[in-house]
PDB file of C-alpha atoms and ligand atoms in Angstrom:
ATOM      1  CA  UNK A  43     -91.842 -31.438 -11.264  1.00  0.00           C
ATOM      2  CA  UNK A  44     -93.143 -29.811 -14.621  1.00  0.00           C
ATOM      3  CA  UNK A  45     -90.570 -29.928 -16.727  1.00  0.00           C
ATOM      4  CA  UNK A  46     -92.280 -27.485 -19.632  1.00  0.00           C
ATOM      5  CA  UNK A  47     -91.025 -24.515 -18.130  1.00  0.00           C
ATOM      6  CA  UNK A  48     -87.590 -24.141 -15.977  1.00  0.00           C
ATOM      7  CA  UNK A  49     -87.242 -20.641 -15.964  1.00  0.00           C
ATOM      8  CA  UNK A  50     -85.643 -19.240 -12.422  1.00  0.00           C
ATOM      9  CA  UNK A  51     -84.625 -23.044 -12.137  1.00  0.00           C
ATOM     10  CA  UNK A  52     -80.934 -24.696 -11.630  1.00  0.00           C
ATOM     11  CA  UNK A  53     -80.267 -27.851 -12.541  1.00  0.00           C
ATOM     12  CA  UNK A  54     -77.200 -29.911 -12.232  1.00  0.00           C
ATOM     13  CA  UNK A  55     -75.161 -32.405 -14.419  1.00  0.00           C
ATOM     14  CA  UNK A  56     -72.223 -34.244 -13.690  1.00  0.00           C
ATOM     15  CA  UNK A  57     -70.166 -35.576 -16.558  1.00  0.00           C
ATOM     16  CA  UNK A  58     -72.094 -32.863 -18.876  1.00  0.00           C
ATOM     17  CA  UNK A  59     -69.122 -32.929 -22.093  1.00  0.00           C
ATOM     18  CA  UNK A  60     -70.053 -36.200 -23.142  1.00  0.00           C
ATOM     19  CA  UNK A  61     -72.856 -38.193 -24.046  1.00  0.00           C
ATOM     20  CA  UNK A  62     -75.864 -38.658 -22.133  1.00  0.00           C
ATOM     21  CA  UNK A  63     -75.027 -35.751 -20.023  1.00  0.00           C
ATOM     22  CA  UNK A  64     -73.912 -33.115 -22.935  1.00  0.00           C
ATOM     23  CA  UNK A  65     -77.932 -33.800 -24.358  1.00  0.00           C
ATOM     24  CA  UNK A  66     -79.026 -33.706 -20.496  1.00  0.00           C
ATOM     25  CA  UNK A  67     -77.990 -30.216 -20.108  1.00  0.00           C
ATOM     26  CA  UNK A  68     -79.038 -29.233 -23.411  1.00  0.00           C
ATOM     27  CA  UNK A  69     -82.483 -30.840 -22.717  1.00  0.00           C
ATOM     28  CA  UNK A  70     -82.619 -28.959 -19.362  1.00  0.00           C
ATOM     29  CA  UNK A  71     -81.535 -25.915 -21.253  1.00  0.00           C
ATOM     30  CA  UNK A  72     -84.245 -26.239 -23.850  1.00  0.00           C
ATOM     31  CA  UNK A  73     -86.700 -26.178 -21.433  1.00  0.00           C
ATOM     32  CA  UNK A  74     -84.719 -22.763 -20.157  1.00  0.00           C
ATOM     33  CA  UNK A  75     -83.114 -23.862 -16.703  1.00  0.00           C
ATOM     34  CA  UNK A  76     -80.190 -22.141 -15.754  1.00  0.00           C
ATOM     35  CA  UNK A  77     -77.491 -24.971 -15.607  1.00  0.00           C
ATOM     36  CA  UNK A  78     -74.296 -26.039 -13.164  1.00  0.00           C
ATOM     37  CA  UNK A  79     -72.070 -28.374 -15.497  1.00  0.00           C
ATOM     38  CA  UNK A  80     -69.075 -30.685 -14.251  1.00  0.00           C
ATOM     39  CA  UNK A  81     -66.822 -33.288 -15.948  1.00  0.00           C
ATOM     40  CA  UNK A  82     -62.825 -34.170 -15.717  1.00  0.00           C
ATOM     41  CA  UNK A  83     -62.865 -33.565 -19.484  1.00  0.00           C
ATOM     42  CA  UNK A  84     -62.020 -29.741 -19.908  1.00  0.00           C
ATOM     43  CA  UNK A  85     -63.023 -29.524 -23.908  1.00  0.00           C
ATOM     44  CA  UNK A  86     -65.958 -31.961 -23.717  1.00  0.00           C
ATOM     45  CA  UNK A  87     -67.325 -29.492 -20.924  1.00  0.00           C
ATOM     46  CA  UNK A  88     -66.229 -26.131 -22.469  1.00  0.00           C
ATOM     47  CA  UNK A  89     -68.529 -27.189 -25.955  1.00  0.00           C
ATOM     48  CA  UNK A  90     -71.278 -28.230 -23.800  1.00  0.00           C
ATOM     49  CA  UNK A  91     -71.262 -24.904 -22.140  1.00  0.00           C
ATOM     50  CA  UNK A  92     -70.812 -23.016 -25.118  1.00  0.00           C
ATOM     51  CA  UNK A  93     -73.938 -24.532 -26.704  1.00  0.00           C
ATOM     52  CA  UNK A  94     -76.137 -24.057 -23.816  1.00  0.00           C
ATOM     53  CA  UNK A  95     -75.518 -20.334 -23.648  1.00  0.00           C
ATOM     54  CA  UNK A  96     -75.852 -20.583 -27.585  1.00  0.00           C
ATOM     55  CA  UNK A  97     -79.501 -21.589 -26.121  1.00  0.00           C
ATOM     56  CA  UNK A  98     -79.740 -17.929 -24.152  1.00  0.00           C
ATOM     57  CA  UNK A  99     -79.347 -19.811 -20.630  1.00  0.00           C
ATOM     58  CA  UNK A 100     -76.796 -19.540 -18.037  1.00  0.00           C
ATOM     59  CA  UNK A 101     -73.587 -22.386 -17.595  1.00  0.00           C
ATOM     60  CA  UNK A 102     -71.433 -22.342 -15.196  1.00  0.00           C
ATOM     61  CA  UNK A 103     -68.951 -25.262 -16.029  1.00  0.00           C
ATOM     62  CA  UNK A 104     -66.677 -26.420 -13.475  1.00  0.00           C
ATOM     63  CA  UNK A 105     -63.572 -28.857 -13.541  1.00  0.00           C
ATOM     64  CA  UNK A 106     -64.085 -31.889 -10.943  1.00  0.00           C
ATOM     65  CA  UNK A 107     -63.690 -35.264 -10.677  1.00  0.00           C
ATOM     66  CA  UNK A 108     -66.671 -36.941  -9.121  1.00  0.00           C
ATOM     67  CA  UNK A 109     -64.293 -39.459  -7.309  1.00  0.00           C
ATOM     68  CA  UNK A 110     -62.798 -37.039  -5.613  1.00  0.00           C
ATOM     69  CA  UNK A 111     -64.708 -36.015  -1.983  1.00  0.00           C
ATOM     70  CA  UNK A 112     -62.328 -33.029  -0.999  1.00  0.00           C
ATOM     71  CA  UNK A 113     -62.863 -31.275  -5.028  1.00  0.00           C
ATOM     72  CA  UNK A 114     -66.666 -31.859  -4.853  1.00  0.00           C
ATOM     73  CA  UNK A 115     -67.239 -30.654  -1.783  1.00  0.00           C
ATOM     74  CA  UNK A 116     -65.715 -27.457  -2.925  1.00  0.00           C
ATOM     75  CA  UNK A 117     -67.219 -27.433  -6.105  1.00  0.00           C
ATOM     76  CA  UNK A 118     -70.412 -27.504  -4.354  1.00  0.00           C
ATOM     77  CA  UNK A 119     -69.623 -24.600  -1.773  1.00  0.00           C
ATOM     78  CA  UNK A 120     -69.126 -22.874  -5.408  1.00  0.00           C
ATOM     79  CA  UNK A 121     -72.294 -23.595  -6.358  1.00  0.00           C
ATOM     80  CA  UNK A 122     -73.933 -22.507  -3.620  1.00  0.00           C
ATOM     81  CA  UNK A 123     -72.519 -19.311  -3.190  1.00  0.00           C
ATOM     82  CA  UNK A 124     -74.822 -18.436  -6.219  1.00  0.00           C
ATOM     83  CA  UNK A 125     -77.532 -20.270  -5.879  1.00  0.00           C
ATOM     84  CA  UNK A 126     -79.438 -21.507  -2.286  1.00  0.00           C
ATOM     85  CA  UNK A 127     -79.986 -25.340  -3.874  1.00  0.00           C
ATOM     86  CA  UNK A 128     -79.675 -26.448  -6.574  1.00  0.00           C
ATOM     87  CA  UNK A 129     -83.591 -27.940  -8.377  1.00  0.00           C
ATOM     88  CA  UNK A 130     -82.813 -30.709  -9.896  1.00  0.00           C
ATOM     89  CA  UNK A 131     -79.659 -32.429  -9.787  1.00  0.00           C
ATOM     90  CA  UNK A 132     -78.075 -35.462 -12.549  1.00  0.00           C
ATOM     91  CA  UNK A 133     -75.609 -37.444 -10.757  1.00  0.00           C
ATOM     92  CA  UNK A 134     -74.474 -38.437 -14.366  1.00  0.00           C
ATOM     93  CA  UNK A 135     -70.932 -39.027 -14.486  1.00  0.00           C
ATOM     94  CA  UNK A 136     -69.742 -42.870 -15.122  1.00  0.00           C
ATOM     95  CA  UNK A 137     -67.396 -45.174 -16.995  1.00  0.00           C
ATOM     96  CA  UNK A 138     -67.223 -48.805 -18.361  1.00  0.00           C
ATOM     97  CA  UNK A 139     -65.614 -51.482 -17.267  1.00  0.00           C
ATOM     98  CA  UNK A 140     -65.950 -54.883 -19.763  1.00  0.00           C
ATOM     99  CA  UNK A 141     -64.612 -58.126 -17.785  1.00  0.00           C
ATOM    100  CA  UNK A 142     -65.589 -61.179 -15.807  1.00  0.00           C
ATOM    101  CA  UNK A 143     -64.602 -61.048 -11.596  1.00  0.00           C
ATOM    102  CA  UNK A 144     -61.616 -63.209 -11.995  1.00  0.00           C
ATOM    103  CA  UNK A 145     -59.812 -60.600 -14.439  1.00  0.00           C
ATOM    104  CA  UNK A 146     -61.103 -57.266 -12.539  1.00  0.00           C
ATOM    105  CA  UNK A 147     -58.182 -56.120 -10.139  1.00  0.00           C
ATOM    106  CA  UNK A 148     -58.294 -54.486  -7.380  1.00  0.00           C
ATOM    107  CA  UNK A 149     -57.334 -51.190  -8.819  1.00  0.00           C
ATOM    108  CA  UNK A 150     -59.979 -51.084 -11.814  1.00  0.00           C
ATOM    109  CA  UNK A 151     -62.416 -51.930  -8.708  1.00  0.00           C
ATOM    110  CA  UNK A 152     -61.502 -48.629  -6.791  1.00  0.00           C
ATOM    111  CA  UNK A 153     -61.505 -46.395 -10.068  1.00  0.00           C
ATOM    112  CA  UNK A 154     -64.803 -47.985 -11.350  1.00  0.00           C
ATOM    113  CA  UNK A 155     -66.381 -47.899  -7.529  1.00  0.00           C
ATOM    114  CA  UNK A 156     -65.272 -44.281  -7.193  1.00  0.00           C
ATOM    115  CA  UNK A 157     -66.415 -43.080  -9.904  1.00  0.00           C
ATOM    116  CA  UNK A 158     -69.909 -45.050 -10.922  1.00  0.00           C
ATOM    117  CA  UNK A 159     -70.556 -45.469  -6.927  1.00  0.00           C
ATOM    118  CA  UNK A 160     -68.855 -42.613  -4.697  1.00  0.00           C
ATOM    119  CA  UNK A 161     -69.220 -40.314  -7.574  1.00  0.00           C
ATOM    120  CA  UNK A 162     -72.860 -40.105  -7.114  1.00  0.00           C
ATOM    121  CA  UNK A 163     -72.816 -40.559  -3.544  1.00  0.00           C
ATOM    122  CA  UNK A 164     -71.108 -37.577  -2.914  1.00  0.00           C
ATOM    123  CA  UNK A 165     -73.531 -35.673  -5.789  1.00  0.00           C
ATOM    124  CA  UNK A 166     -75.873 -36.507  -2.788  1.00  0.00           C
ATOM    125  CA  UNK A 167     -73.904 -35.746  -0.078  1.00  0.00           C
ATOM    126  CA  UNK A 168     -73.228 -32.141  -0.945  1.00  0.00           C
ATOM    127  CA  UNK A 169     -75.884 -31.318  -2.710  1.00  0.00           C
ATOM    128  CA  UNK A 170     -79.165 -32.933  -1.446  1.00  0.00           C
ATOM    129  CA  UNK A 171     -79.222 -31.663   2.464  1.00  0.00           C
ATOM    130  CA  UNK A 172     -79.368 -27.928   0.613  1.00  0.00           C
ATOM    131  CA  UNK A 173     -82.131 -28.665  -1.180  1.00  0.00           C
ATOM    132  CA  UNK A 174     -84.174 -30.260   2.053  1.00  0.00           C
ATOM    133  CA  UNK A 175     -83.144 -27.175   3.661  1.00  0.00           C
ATOM    134  CA  UNK A 176     -84.099 -24.835   1.075  1.00  0.00           C
ATOM    135  CA  UNK A 177     -87.727 -26.625   1.924  1.00  0.00           C
ATOM    136  CA  UNK A 178     -89.057 -26.166  -2.034  1.00  0.00           C
ATOM    137  CA  UNK A 179     -88.972 -29.477  -3.311  1.00  0.00           C
ATOM    138  CA  UNK A 180     -86.452 -30.679  -6.196  1.00  0.00           C
ATOM    139  CA  UNK A 181     -85.249 -33.727  -8.312  1.00  0.00           C
ATOM    140  CA  UNK A 182     -82.391 -35.877  -8.106  1.00  0.00           C
ATOM    141  CA  UNK A 183     -82.019 -38.195 -10.972  1.00  0.00           C
ATOM    142  CA  UNK A 184     -79.390 -40.773 -10.446  1.00  0.00           C
ATOM    143  CA  UNK A 185     -77.992 -42.766 -13.815  1.00  0.00           C
ATOM    144  CA  UNK A 186     -77.282 -46.251 -13.650  1.00  0.00           C
ATOM    145  CA  UNK A 187     -78.232 -48.370 -16.142  1.00  0.00           C
ATOM    146  CA  UNK A 188     -79.812 -51.881 -17.311  1.00  0.00           C
ATOM    147  CA  UNK A 189     -77.245 -53.044 -16.136  1.00  0.00           C
ATOM    148  CA  UNK A 190     -78.241 -52.070 -12.264  1.00  0.00           C
ATOM    149  CA  UNK A 191     -80.954 -54.776 -12.482  1.00  0.00           C
ATOM    150  CA  UNK A 192     -79.473 -57.276 -14.874  1.00  0.00           C
ATOM    151  CA  UNK A 193     -75.915 -58.706 -14.540  1.00  0.00           C
ATOM    152  CA  UNK A 194     -73.383 -60.581 -16.650  1.00  0.00           C
ATOM    153  CA  UNK A 195     -70.281 -61.613 -16.400  1.00  0.00           C
ATOM    154  CA  UNK A 196     -69.071 -59.725 -18.939  1.00  0.00           C
ATOM    155  CA  UNK A 197     -69.976 -56.344 -16.906  1.00  0.00           C
ATOM    156  CA  UNK A 198     -69.423 -57.854 -13.216  1.00  0.00           C
ATOM    157  CA  UNK A 199     -67.839 -54.586 -11.354  1.00  0.00           C
ATOM    158  CA  UNK A 200     -69.979 -52.229 -13.663  1.00  0.00           C
ATOM    159  CA  UNK A 201     -73.068 -53.825 -12.770  1.00  0.00           C
ATOM    160  CA  UNK A 202     -72.112 -54.214  -9.155  1.00  0.00           C
ATOM    161  CA  UNK A 203     -71.950 -50.195  -9.205  1.00  0.00           C
ATOM    162  CA  UNK A 204     -74.914 -49.932 -11.087  1.00  0.00           C
ATOM    163  CA  UNK A 205     -76.807 -51.922  -8.742  1.00  0.00           C
ATOM    164  CA  UNK A 206     -75.552 -50.285  -5.848  1.00  0.00           C
ATOM    165  CA  UNK A 207     -76.592 -46.697  -7.392  1.00  0.00           C
ATOM    166  CA  UNK A 208     -80.177 -48.464  -8.184  1.00  0.00           C
ATOM    167  CA  UNK A 209     -80.397 -49.604  -4.669  1.00  0.00           C
ATOM    168  CA  UNK A 210     -79.006 -45.795  -3.452  1.00  0.00           C
ATOM    169  CA  UNK A 211     -82.045 -44.200  -5.406  1.00  0.00           C
ATOM    170  CA  UNK A 212     -84.752 -46.362  -3.858  1.00  0.00           C
ATOM    171  CA  UNK A 213     -83.592 -45.404   0.283  1.00  0.00           C
ATOM    172  CA  UNK A 214     -83.293 -42.066  -1.151  1.00  0.00           C
ATOM    173  CA  UNK A 215     -86.676 -41.938  -2.559  1.00  0.00           C
ATOM    174  CA  UNK A 216     -88.032 -43.006   0.424  1.00  0.00           C
ATOM    175  CA  UNK A 217     -86.336 -40.628   2.795  1.00  0.00           C
ATOM    176  CA  UNK A 218     -86.967 -37.511   0.726  1.00  0.00           C
ATOM    177  CA  UNK A 219     -90.307 -37.998  -0.091  1.00  0.00           C
ATOM    178  CA  UNK A 220     -91.650 -35.976   3.063  1.00  0.00           C
ATOM    179  CA  UNK A 221     -89.130 -33.121   1.466  1.00  0.00           C
ATOM    180  CA  UNK A 222     -91.188 -32.825  -1.655  1.00  0.00           C
ATOM    181  CA  UNK A 223     -87.799 -34.191  -3.605  1.00  0.00           C
ATOM    182  CA  UNK A 224     -88.262 -36.837  -6.315  1.00  0.00           C
ATOM    183  CA  UNK A 225     -85.641 -39.659  -7.247  1.00  0.00           C
ATOM    184  CA  UNK A 226     -85.274 -41.170  -9.966  1.00  0.00           C
ATOM    185  CA  UNK A 227     -82.558 -43.942 -10.991  1.00  0.00           C
ATOM    186  CA  UNK A 228     -82.453 -43.874 -14.615  1.00  0.00           C
ATOM    187  CA  UNK A 229     -81.283 -47.499 -16.559  1.00  0.00           C
ATOM    188  CA  UNK A 230     -80.229 -46.880 -20.389  1.00  0.00           C
ATOM    189  CA  UNK A 231     -80.114 -49.886 -22.317  1.00  0.00           C
ATOM    190  CA  UNK A 232     -77.245 -49.589 -25.186  1.00  0.00           C
ATOM    191  CA  UNK A 233     -76.795 -46.087 -25.880  1.00  0.00           C
ATOM    192  CA  UNK A 234     -74.490 -45.070 -28.736  1.00  0.00           C
ATOM    193  CA  UNK A 235     -72.038 -42.470 -26.750  1.00  0.00           C
ATOM    194  CA  UNK A 236     -67.931 -42.801 -26.729  1.00  0.00           C
ATOM    195  CA  UNK A 237     -68.055 -44.801 -23.564  1.00  0.00           C
ATOM    196  CA  UNK A 238     -67.699 -48.285 -25.348  1.00  0.00           C
ATOM    197  CA  UNK A 239     -63.903 -46.160 -27.009  1.00  0.00           C
ATOM    198  CA  UNK A 240     -62.944 -45.005 -23.431  1.00  0.00           C
ATOM    199  CA  UNK A 241     -64.358 -48.126 -21.555  1.00  0.00           C
ATOM    200  CA  UNK A 242     -61.577 -50.376 -19.437  1.00  0.00           C
ATOM    201  CA  UNK A 243     -61.436 -54.116 -21.265  1.00  0.00           C
ATOM    202  CA  UNK A 244     -60.542 -57.380 -19.018  1.00  0.00           C
ATOM    203  CA  UNK A 245     -60.879 -61.128 -20.031  1.00  0.00           C
ATOM    204  CA  UNK A 246     -62.756 -61.970 -22.718  1.00  0.00           C
ATOM    205  CA  UNK A 247     -63.595 -58.673 -23.827  1.00  0.00           C
ATOM    206  CA  UNK A 248     -60.068 -57.425 -23.744  1.00  0.00           C
ATOM    207  CA  UNK A 249     -59.588 -60.122 -26.730  1.00  0.00           C
ATOM    208  CA  UNK A 250     -58.350 -58.494 -30.511  1.00  0.00           C
ATOM    209  CA  UNK A 251     -60.875 -57.323 -31.608  1.00  0.00           C
ATOM    210  CA  UNK A 252     -63.505 -57.056 -29.257  1.00  0.00           C
ATOM    211  CA  UNK A 253     -63.206 -53.165 -28.736  1.00  0.00           C
ATOM    212  CA  UNK A 254     -64.196 -52.636 -32.077  1.00  0.00           C
ATOM    213  CA  UNK A 255     -66.990 -54.953 -32.614  1.00  0.00           C
ATOM    214  CA  UNK A 256     -68.418 -53.367 -29.111  1.00  0.00           C
ATOM    215  CA  UNK A 257     -68.554 -50.117 -30.797  1.00  0.00           C
ATOM    216  CA  UNK A 258     -69.700 -51.144 -34.285  1.00  0.00           C
ATOM    217  CA  UNK A 259     -72.716 -53.069 -32.659  1.00  0.00           C
ATOM    218  CA  UNK A 260     -73.448 -49.579 -30.285  1.00  0.00           C
ATOM    219  CA  UNK A 261     -73.207 -47.801 -33.344  1.00  0.00           C
ATOM    220  CA  UNK A 262     -75.272 -49.924 -35.337  1.00  0.00           C
ATOM    221  CA  UNK A 263     -78.048 -50.158 -32.411  1.00  0.00           C
ATOM    222  CA  UNK A 264     -77.611 -46.712 -32.968  1.00  0.00           C
ATOM    223  CA  UNK A 265     -79.934 -44.890 -29.724  1.00  0.00           C
ATOM    224  CA  UNK A 266     -78.678 -42.225 -29.753  1.00  0.00           C
ATOM    225  CA  UNK A 267     -78.220 -40.020 -25.931  1.00  0.00           C
ATOM    226  CA  UNK A 268     -80.661 -36.892 -26.759  1.00  0.00           C
ATOM    227  CA  UNK A 269     -83.136 -39.246 -26.311  1.00  0.00           C
ATOM    228  CA  UNK A 270     -82.303 -40.673 -22.893  1.00  0.00           C
ATOM    229  CA  UNK A 271     -82.639 -37.046 -22.405  1.00  0.00           C
ATOM    230  CA  UNK A 272     -85.655 -37.096 -23.291  1.00  0.00           C
ATOM    231  CA  UNK A 273     -86.762 -39.535 -21.372  1.00  0.00           C
ATOM    232  CA  UNK A 274     -85.239 -38.334 -18.284  1.00  0.00           C
ATOM    233  CA  UNK A 275     -87.063 -35.025 -18.540  1.00  0.00           C
ATOM    234  CA  UNK A 276     -90.223 -37.501 -18.878  1.00  0.00           C
ATOM    235  CA  UNK A 277     -88.734 -39.723 -15.527  1.00  0.00           C
ATOM    236  CA  UNK A 278     -88.897 -36.320 -13.749  1.00  0.00           C
ATOM    237  CA  UNK A 279     -91.957 -35.535 -14.833  1.00  0.00           C
ATOM    238  CA  UNK A 280     -93.379 -38.633 -13.628  1.00  0.00           C
ATOM    239  CA  UNK A 281     -91.613 -38.574 -10.653  1.00  0.00           C
ATOM    240  CA  UNK A 282     -90.584 -42.238 -11.895  1.00  0.00           C
ATOM    241  CA  UNK A 283     -88.854 -44.704  -9.176  1.00  0.00           C
ATOM    242  CA  UNK A 284     -86.844 -46.490 -11.849  1.00  0.00           C
ATOM    243  CA  UNK A 285     -86.768 -45.681 -15.287  1.00  0.00           C
ATOM    244  CA  UNK A 286     -85.284 -48.198 -18.020  1.00  0.00           C
ATOM    245  CA  UNK A 287     -84.418 -46.512 -21.658  1.00  0.00           C
ATOM    246  CA  UNK A 288     -84.488 -48.399 -24.790  1.00  0.00           C
ATOM    247  CA  UNK A 289     -86.901 -51.150 -25.705  1.00  0.00           C
ATOM    248  CA  UNK A 290     -83.989 -53.561 -24.740  1.00  0.00           C
ATOM    249  CA  UNK A 291     -83.733 -52.187 -21.177  1.00  0.00           C
ATOM    250  CA  UNK A 292     -87.841 -52.495 -20.596  1.00  0.00           C
ATOM    251  CA  UNK A 293     -87.529 -55.807 -22.305  1.00  0.00           C
ATOM    252  CA  UNK A 294     -85.142 -57.318 -19.442  1.00  0.00           C
ATOM    253  CA  UNK A 295     -86.517 -55.076 -16.556  1.00  0.00           C
ATOM    254  CA  UNK A 296     -89.721 -57.032 -17.541  1.00  0.00           C
ATOM    255  CA  UNK A 297     -88.500 -60.408 -18.646  1.00  0.00           C
ATOM    256  CA  UNK A 298     -86.585 -60.469 -14.895  1.00  0.00           C
ATOM    257  CA  UNK A 299     -89.662 -59.855 -13.028  1.00  0.00           C
ATOM    258  CA  UNK A 300     -91.331 -62.618 -14.914  1.00  0.00           C
ATOM    259  CA  UNK A 301     -88.452 -65.459 -14.821  1.00  0.00           C
ATOM    260  CA  UNK A 302     -85.111 -64.652 -13.329  1.00  0.00           C
ATOM    261  CA  UNK A 303     -83.763 -68.055 -14.483  1.00  0.00           C
ATOM    262  CA  UNK A 304     -85.119 -67.356 -18.366  1.00  0.00           C
ATOM    263  CA  UNK A 305     -83.239 -63.953 -18.465  1.00  0.00           C
ATOM    264  CA  UNK A 306     -80.039 -65.276 -16.952  1.00  0.00           C
ATOM    265  CA  UNK A 307     -80.484 -67.759 -20.375  1.00  0.00           C
ATOM    266  CA  UNK A 308     -80.826 -65.075 -23.025  1.00  0.00           C
ATOM    267  CA  UNK A 309     -78.230 -63.209 -20.548  1.00  0.00           C
ATOM    268  CA  UNK A 310     -75.892 -66.285 -21.663  1.00  0.00           C
ATOM    269  CA  UNK A 311     -77.338 -66.428 -25.266  1.00  0.00           C
ATOM    270  CA  UNK A 312     -76.695 -63.155 -25.963  1.00  0.00           C
ATOM    271  CA  UNK A 313     -72.763 -62.871 -24.601  1.00  0.00           C
ATOM    272  CA  UNK A 314     -71.836 -66.427 -26.285  1.00  0.00           C
ATOM    273  CA  UNK A 315     -73.363 -65.126 -29.569  1.00  0.00           C
ATOM    274  CA  UNK A 316     -71.243 -62.019 -29.016  1.00  0.00           C
ATOM    275  CA  UNK A 317     -68.018 -64.380 -28.903  1.00  0.00           C
ATOM    276  CA  UNK A 318     -68.884 -66.598 -32.329  1.00  0.00           C
ATOM    277  CA  UNK A 319     -68.947 -63.362 -33.639  1.00  0.00           C
ATOM    278  CA  UNK A 320     -65.667 -62.044 -32.203  1.00  0.00           C
ATOM    279  CA  UNK A 321     -64.194 -65.638 -33.294  1.00  0.00           C
ATOM    280  CA  UNK A 322     -65.612 -65.476 -37.205  1.00  0.00           C
ATOM    281  CA  UNK A 323     -64.238 -61.739 -37.614  1.00  0.00           C
ATOM    282  CA  UNK A 324     -60.651 -62.920 -36.461  1.00  0.00           C
ATOM    283  CA  UNK A 325     -60.599 -66.027 -38.979  1.00  0.00           C
ATOM    284  CA  UNK A 326     -58.792 -65.157 -42.113  1.00  0.00           C
TER     285      UNK A 326
HETATM  286  N1  LIG B1566     -73.966 -44.907 -23.153  1.00  0.00           N
HETATM  287  C1  LIG B1566     -74.286 -46.620 -22.426  1.00  0.00           C
HETATM  288  O1  LIG B1566     -74.977 -47.398 -23.372  1.00  0.00           O
HETATM  289  C2  LIG B1566     -74.938 -46.333 -21.504  1.00  0.00           C
HETATM  290  C3  LIG B1566     -75.870 -47.463 -20.645  1.00  0.00           C
HETATM  291  C4  LIG B1566     -76.114 -47.256 -19.171  1.00  0.00           C
HETATM  292  C5  LIG B1566     -75.847 -46.706 -18.848  1.00  0.00           C
HETATM  293  N2  LIG B1566     -74.935 -45.397 -18.914  1.00  0.00           N
HETATM  294  C6  LIG B1566     -74.440 -44.382 -18.229  1.00  0.00           C
HETATM  295  O2  LIG B1566     -75.077 -43.209 -18.345  1.00  0.00           O
HETATM  296  C7  LIG B1566     -73.723 -42.578 -18.001  1.00  0.00           C
HETATM  297  C8  LIG B1566     -72.838 -41.419 -19.162  1.00  0.00           C
HETATM  298  O3  LIG B1566     -72.644 -42.324 -19.677  1.00  0.00           O
HETATM  299  P1  LIG B1566     -72.354 -42.085 -21.177  1.00  0.00           P
HETATM  300  O4  LIG B1566     -72.813 -43.310 -22.172  1.00  0.00           O
HETATM  301  O5  LIG B1566     -72.979 -41.007 -21.422  1.00  0.00           O
HETATM  302  O6  LIG B1566     -70.715 -41.917 -21.281  1.00  0.00           O
HETATM  303  P2  LIG B1566     -69.588 -41.232 -22.092  1.00  0.00           P
HETATM  304  O7  LIG B1566     -68.621 -41.276 -22.094  1.00  0.00           O
HETATM  305  O8  LIG B1566     -69.879 -40.229 -23.081  1.00  0.00           O
HETATM  306  O9  LIG B1566     -69.913 -39.401 -20.560  1.00  0.00           O
HETATM  307  C9  LIG B1566     -69.010 -39.676 -19.807  1.00  0.00           C
HETATM  308  C10 LIG B1566     -68.878 -38.216 -19.604  1.00  0.00           C
HETATM  309  O10 LIG B1566     -68.361 -38.242 -18.008  1.00  0.00           O
HETATM  310  C11 LIG B1566     -67.345 -37.756 -17.239  1.00  0.00           C
HETATM  311  N3  LIG B1566     -66.614 -38.864 -16.406  1.00  0.00           N
HETATM  312  C12 LIG B1566     -65.468 -39.475 -16.917  1.00  0.00           C
HETATM  313  N4  LIG B1566     -65.370 -39.548 -15.365  1.00  0.00           N
HETATM  314  C13 LIG B1566     -65.513 -38.391 -15.067  1.00  0.00           C
HETATM  315  C14 LIG B1566     -65.254 -38.229 -13.043  1.00  0.00           C
HETATM  316  N5  LIG B1566     -64.932 -38.653 -12.405  1.00  0.00           N
HETATM  317  N6  LIG B1566     -65.745 -36.682 -13.300  1.00  0.00           N
HETATM  318  C15 LIG B1566     -65.878 -36.300 -13.590  1.00  0.00           C
HETATM  319  N7  LIG B1566     -66.872 -36.660 -14.902  1.00  0.00           N
HETATM  320  C16 LIG B1566     -66.085 -37.531 -15.314  1.00  0.00           C
HETATM  321  C17 LIG B1566     -66.849 -38.251 -18.926  1.00  0.00           C
HETATM  322  O11 LIG B1566     -65.267 -37.210 -19.281  1.00  0.00           O
HETATM  323  C18 LIG B1566     -67.369 -37.917 -19.871  1.00  0.00           C
HETATM  324  O12 LIG B1566     -67.695 -36.786 -20.421  1.00  0.00           O
HETATM  325  C19 LIG B1566     -73.123 -43.344 -17.124  1.00  0.00           C
HETATM  326  O13 LIG B1566     -73.075 -43.015 -16.003  1.00  0.00           O
HETATM  327  C20 LIG B1566     -73.116 -44.533 -18.285  1.00  0.00           C
HETATM  328  O14 LIG B1566     -72.480 -45.938 -16.830  1.00  0.00           O
HETATM  329  C21 LIG B1566     -74.459 -45.469 -20.426  1.00  0.00           C
END
């Protein structure tokens, strides 16, 4: 899809109240698209909608929990009362959960699968059929993660949901190609957003000082969500299947293809280094 001028097109972004979703919505608005945005956070969503309108574009904002199928259905009905179908669907809303499988409760699984996986399924279920029926093509962007092709003990449940999002995206891409609808799984690496502050932490990841260390690490890495938004636009323009974002995401993407065993060793070494640093920081 040509993203240089999106006049007359509608982009829908879930989780647009913060981070990658917010910057993606603004990036589409700067290319003259009208926006439908949703989030569970009223304050964040209002801020994003105001900034879209300040760019001269239409912004329709809905408070929606993407994990709630019935709420997603009424949201989709409202959107389809305004437009026949959206042109670009960005399933971005997501949450973080750090910790190993042995420390992850079933309630944690319900929570993260509900938002990170079923949220994407709901977005596709309620919006894609109208895109198909309209017969004017479009694009679906599912925000997965580098953890969607690289699993580690530290992100057991999170990785599970993101692997599933990559799998769903690949299958959907195959199915929607004859309808002129592209599908991209976006796989960011370490992006400096508020997700580090809100993520649930379990087991070693919940050790005293671990969150502060993680937040500081993401801050030092300093790869902003606005850069992810630009890569999302590029991926839509190129109709990329899987789009790693950030140098570490690309490195691990290629390394995993080259040698899964070496990748697992690098992964383990990184986790042990993180734990050593945490222990050193705790020493008086
Ligand atoms: N930050 C990173 O390092 C990183 C890396 C890879 C992938 N991602 C993915 O990017 C996406 C965006 O994350 P972010 O880093 O911008 O985080 P963020 O916390 O800044 O933004 C996430 C937004 O989603 C909203 N949200 C959460 N649960 C929701 C729900 N049930 N329904 C609707 N909205 C909901 C939050 O209120 C928030 O506004 C997520 O899917 C995340 O997994 C982030």
